mmCIF file of C-alpha atoms in Angstrom:
data_model
loop_
_atom_site.group_PDB
_atom_site.id
_atom_site.type_symbol
_atom_site.label_atom_id
_atom_site.label_comp_id
_atom_site.label_asym_id
_atom_site.label_seq_id
_atom_site.Cartn_x
_atom_site.Cartn_y
_atom_site.Cartn_z
ATOM 1 C CA MET A 1 129.096 86.594 145.752
ATOM 2 C CA ASP A 2 131.885 84.037 145.582
ATOM 3 C CA ASP A 3 134.562 86.191 147.232
ATOM 4 C CA PRO A 4 136.390 83.739 149.570
ATOM 5 C CA LEU A 5 137.092 86.479 152.121
ATOM 6 C CA ASP A 6 133.410 87.371 152.306
ATOM 7 C CA LEU A 7 132.439 83.724 152.593
ATOM 8 C CA SER A 8 134.902 83.085 155.422
ATOM 9 C CA GLN A 9 133.718 86.207 157.284
ATOM 10 C CA PHE A 10 130.109 85.094 157.057
ATOM 11 C CA ASP A 11 130.953 81.536 158.060
ATOM 12 C CA ALA A 12 132.823 82.809 161.097
ATOM 13 C CA GLU A 13 130.044 85.353 161.767
ATOM 14 C CA ARG A 14 132.607 88.200 161.829
ATOM 15 C CA VAL A 15 130.740 90.465 159.482
ATOM 16 C CA ALA A 16 131.504 94.160 159.773
ATOM 17 C CA LEU A 17 128.710 96.219 158.259
ATOM 18 C CA ASP A 18 129.155 99.796 157.069
ATOM 19 C CA LEU A 19 125.687 101.065 157.985
ATOM 20 C CA GLU A 20 124.229 104.226 156.502
ATOM 21 C CA PRO A 21 120.728 105.409 155.519
ATOM 22 C CA ILE A 22 119.855 103.788 152.174
ATOM 23 C CA ASP A 23 116.881 104.600 149.942
ATOM 24 C CA LEU A 24 115.900 101.158 148.616
ATOM 25 C CA MET A 25 114.275 102.509 145.451
ATOM 26 C CA LEU A 26 117.505 104.264 144.446
ATOM 27 C CA LEU A 27 119.548 101.192 145.377
ATOM 28 C CA ALA A 28 117.302 98.900 143.300
ATOM 29 C CA ASP A 29 117.447 101.244 140.321
ATOM 30 C CA GLY A 30 121.247 101.269 140.530
ATOM 31 C CA VAL A 31 121.406 97.466 140.718
ATOM 32 C CA VAL A 32 119.342 97.169 137.535
ATOM 33 C CA GLU A 33 121.690 99.614 135.791
ATOM 34 C CA ARG A 34 124.933 97.984 136.979
ATOM 35 C CA ALA A 35 124.156 94.285 137.283
ATOM 36 C CA ILE A 36 121.968 93.654 134.249
ATOM 37 C CA ALA A 37 123.010 93.773 130.609
ATOM 38 C CA SER A 38 121.283 96.575 128.726
ATOM 39 C CA SER A 39 119.586 94.020 126.463
ATOM 40 C CA GLN A 40 117.939 92.428 129.544
ATOM 41 C CA ARG A 41 116.789 95.645 131.249
ATOM 42 C CA PRO A 42 113.456 95.879 129.373
ATOM 43 C CA ARG A 43 112.450 92.606 131.077
ATOM 44 C CA VAL A 44 112.806 94.187 134.527
ATOM 45 C CA THR A 45 110.121 96.426 136.024
ATOM 46 C CA LEU A 46 110.781 98.325 139.253
ATOM 47 C CA ILE A 47 107.735 99.195 141.356
ATOM 48 C CA ALA A 48 108.651 101.193 144.437
ATOM 49 C CA SER A 49 107.073 103.123 147.250
ATOM 50 C CA PRO A 50 108.788 106.487 147.712
ATOM 51 C CA SER A 51 111.147 107.111 150.629
ATOM 52 C CA VAL A 52 111.722 103.572 151.820
ATOM 53 C CA VAL A 53 114.859 104.107 153.889
ATOM 54 C CA VAL A 54 116.767 101.532 155.923
ATOM 55 C CA MET A 55 120.059 101.549 157.821
ATOM 56 C CA ALA A 56 122.162 99.152 155.792
ATOM 57 C CA ASP A 57 125.494 98.367 154.220
ATOM 58 C CA ALA A 58 124.695 99.477 150.664
ATOM 59 C CA ALA A 59 127.325 97.312 148.970
ATOM 60 C CA ARG A 60 126.120 94.159 150.711
ATOM 61 C CA ILE A 61 122.431 94.828 150.079
ATOM 62 C CA GLU A 62 123.259 95.526 146.428
ATOM 63 C CA ARG A 63 124.916 92.095 146.272
ATOM 64 C CA VAL A 64 121.806 90.431 147.688
ATOM 65 C CA LEU A 65 119.482 92.171 145.251
ATOM 66 C CA ALA A 66 121.828 91.559 142.305
ATOM 67 C CA ASN A 67 121.968 87.860 143.202
ATOM 68 C CA LEU A 68 118.176 87.566 143.359
ATOM 69 C CA LEU A 69 117.771 89.494 140.113
ATOM 70 C CA VAL A 70 120.405 87.530 138.184
ATOM 71 C CA ASN A 71 118.900 84.257 139.445
ATOM 72 C CA ALA A 72 115.450 85.357 138.253
ATOM 73 C CA LEU A 73 116.802 86.227 134.815
ATOM 74 C CA ASN A 74 118.709 82.941 134.581
ATOM 75 C CA TYR A 75 115.769 80.736 135.545
ATOM 76 C CA THR A 76 113.089 82.237 133.301
ATOM 77 C CA MET A 77 112.329 82.229 129.611
ATOM 78 C CA ALA A 78 114.231 84.808 127.565
ATOM 79 C CA HIS A 79 111.305 87.199 127.148
ATOM 80 C CA SER A 80 109.467 86.750 130.440
ATOM 81 C CA SER A 81 109.088 89.605 132.896
ATOM 82 C CA ILE A 82 110.855 90.160 136.207
ATOM 83 C CA TYR A 83 109.408 92.494 138.841
ATOM 84 C CA ILE A 84 111.299 94.195 141.646
ATOM 85 C CA VAL A 85 108.910 95.597 144.234
ATOM 86 C CA VAL A 86 110.015 97.858 147.107
ATOM 87 C CA GLU A 87 107.355 98.216 149.803
ATOM 88 C CA ALA A 88 107.168 100.138 153.046
ATOM 89 C CA TYR A 89 105.481 98.806 156.154
ATOM 90 C CA PRO A 90 105.359 100.646 159.477
ATOM 91 C CA ASP A 91 108.332 98.777 160.949
ATOM 92 C CA ARG A 92 110.077 97.209 157.956
ATOM 93 C CA ALA A 93 110.871 97.487 154.287
ATOM 94 C CA ARG A 94 110.387 94.609 151.883
ATOM 95 C CA VAL A 95 112.147 94.091 148.549
ATOM 96 C CA SER A 96 110.882 91.269 146.368
ATOM 97 C CA VAL A 97 111.997 89.867 143.036
ATOM 98 C CA SER A 98 109.277 87.946 141.194
ATOM 99 C CA ASP A 99 109.644 85.913 138.035
ATOM 100 C CA GLU A 100 107.529 83.847 135.669
ATOM 101 C CA GLY A 101 109.863 80.847 135.784
ATOM 102 C CA PRO A 102 109.156 77.189 136.505
ATOM 103 C CA GLY A 103 108.719 77.715 140.246
ATOM 104 C CA ILE A 104 110.244 75.688 143.050
ATOM 105 C CA SER A 105 108.701 72.717 144.811
ATOM 106 C CA PRO A 106 108.121 72.939 148.584
ATOM 107 C CA GLU A 107 110.783 70.245 149.093
ATOM 108 C CA ASP A 108 113.403 72.189 147.144
ATOM 109 C CA ALA A 109 112.332 75.509 148.680
ATOM 110 C CA SER A 110 113.128 74.113 152.126
ATOM 111 C CA PHE A 111 116.872 74.117 151.383
ATOM 112 C CA VAL A 112 117.557 76.819 148.756
ATOM 113 C CA PHE A 113 119.160 79.112 151.354
ATOM 114 C CA GLN A 114 121.601 76.408 152.538
ATOM 115 C CA LYS A 115 125.236 76.405 151.430
ATOM 116 C CA PHE A 116 126.043 74.191 148.411
ATOM 117 C CA ARG A 117 122.395 73.139 147.999
ATOM 118 C CA ARG A 118 120.874 73.622 144.581
ATOM 119 C CA ALA A 119 117.462 72.691 143.293
ATOM 120 C CA PRO A 120 117.232 70.035 140.575
ATOM 121 C CA THR A 121 116.063 72.782 138.168
ATOM 122 C CA SER A 122 119.549 74.296 138.410
ATOM 123 C CA GLN A 123 121.223 71.304 136.763
ATOM 124 C CA GLY A 124 123.467 72.407 133.895
ATOM 125 C CA ARG A 125 123.614 76.015 135.129
ATOM 126 C CA ASP A 126 126.664 77.792 136.493
ATOM 127 C CA GLY A 127 127.023 78.229 140.221
ATOM 128 C CA TYR A 128 128.060 76.520 143.417
ATOM 129 C CA GLY A 129 125.012 76.982 145.614
ATOM 130 C CA LEU A 130 126.581 79.836 147.581
ATOM 131 C CA GLY A 131 124.706 82.952 146.453
ATOM 132 C CA LEU A 132 121.481 82.417 148.385
ATOM 133 C CA ASP A 133 123.347 81.219 151.484
ATOM 134 C CA VAL A 134 125.514 84.353 151.542
ATOM 135 C CA SER A 135 122.449 86.500 150.786
ATOM 136 C CA ARG A 136 120.678 84.978 153.783
ATOM 137 C CA LYS A 137 123.665 85.690 156.027
ATOM 138 C CA ILE A 138 123.886 89.301 154.823
ATOM 139 C CA ILE A 139 120.206 89.933 155.492
ATOM 140 C CA GLU A 140 120.327 88.247 158.892
ATOM 141 C CA ALA A 141 123.411 90.315 159.823
ATOM 142 C CA HIS A 142 121.221 93.392 159.195
ATOM 143 C CA GLY A 143 118.526 92.075 161.562
ATOM 144 C CA GLY A 144 116.255 91.156 158.662
ATOM 145 C CA ARG A 145 114.864 88.039 157.085
ATOM 146 C CA ILE A 146 114.872 86.489 153.622
ATOM 147 C CA GLY A 147 112.359 84.122 152.121
ATOM 148 C CA LEU A 148 110.713 82.541 149.136
ATOM 149 C CA ASP A 149 107.139 82.145 147.925
ATOM 150 C CA SER A 150 106.860 79.689 145.053
ATOM 151 C CA ARG A 151 104.848 76.900 143.533
ATOM 152 C CA PRO A 152 105.834 74.736 140.573
ATOM 153 C CA GLY A 153 104.504 76.261 137.363
ATOM 154 C CA ASP A 154 103.720 79.650 138.966
ATOM 155 C CA GLY A 155 107.101 81.332 139.132
ATOM 156 C CA SER A 156 108.939 82.421 142.262
ATOM 157 C CA GLN A 157 109.115 85.431 144.505
ATOM 158 C CA PHE A 158 112.286 85.829 146.543
ATOM 159 C CA TYR A 159 112.166 88.622 149.088
ATOM 160 C CA PHE A 160 114.032 90.182 151.955
ATOM 161 C CA GLU A 161 112.881 92.440 154.747
ATOM 162 C CA LEU A 162 114.922 94.945 156.744
ATOM 163 C CA PRO A 163 114.044 97.166 159.713
ATOM 164 C CA ARG A 164 112.865 100.508 158.413
ATOM 165 C CA ILE A 165 113.911 103.999 159.464
ATOM 166 C CA GLN A 166 110.748 105.884 160.327
ATOM 167 C CA PRO A 167 110.183 108.986 158.165
ATOM 168 C CA ASN A 168 110.185 111.291 161.216
ATOM 169 C CA MET A 169 113.488 109.949 162.544
ATOM 170 C CA THR A 170 116.738 111.726 161.872
ATOM 171 C CA ALA A 171 119.407 109.397 160.501
ATOM 172 C CA TRP A 172 122.990 109.852 161.646
#
């Protein structure tokens, strides 16, 4: 997520996306396998609707999901659960990552997707405050949206939504 070339492209809004039909369940399963240490995988549960397909740049969407997943693992207790949920709606797909961490106050939630902004709960943790900003830009470049539902003490749910390919449509 900290690739300077990627960051400069997103800042200049010159993002070239390599769009192809992507099954979000398969993508999420692959992210868990590649981005998470085998010792951490039992903490992660994937719940997915079948055949949730979007037109997307797979590598960039993988980066977004990996960022959300790694953040969830880093901000929760060592044995708490993380849930990745892939849902299909008539016009969009939604991928959410929920944790049982400390949650985020409404004040802090208002800026978590801004560059170089980090919540006070991130003190002493690695990072520069770029991952969520770049994730937001990737999702917006796909015509989607990214968000957060959280309350202090109740964990957090980060999610993104992308336009969905209808099951009866033929993808190119």
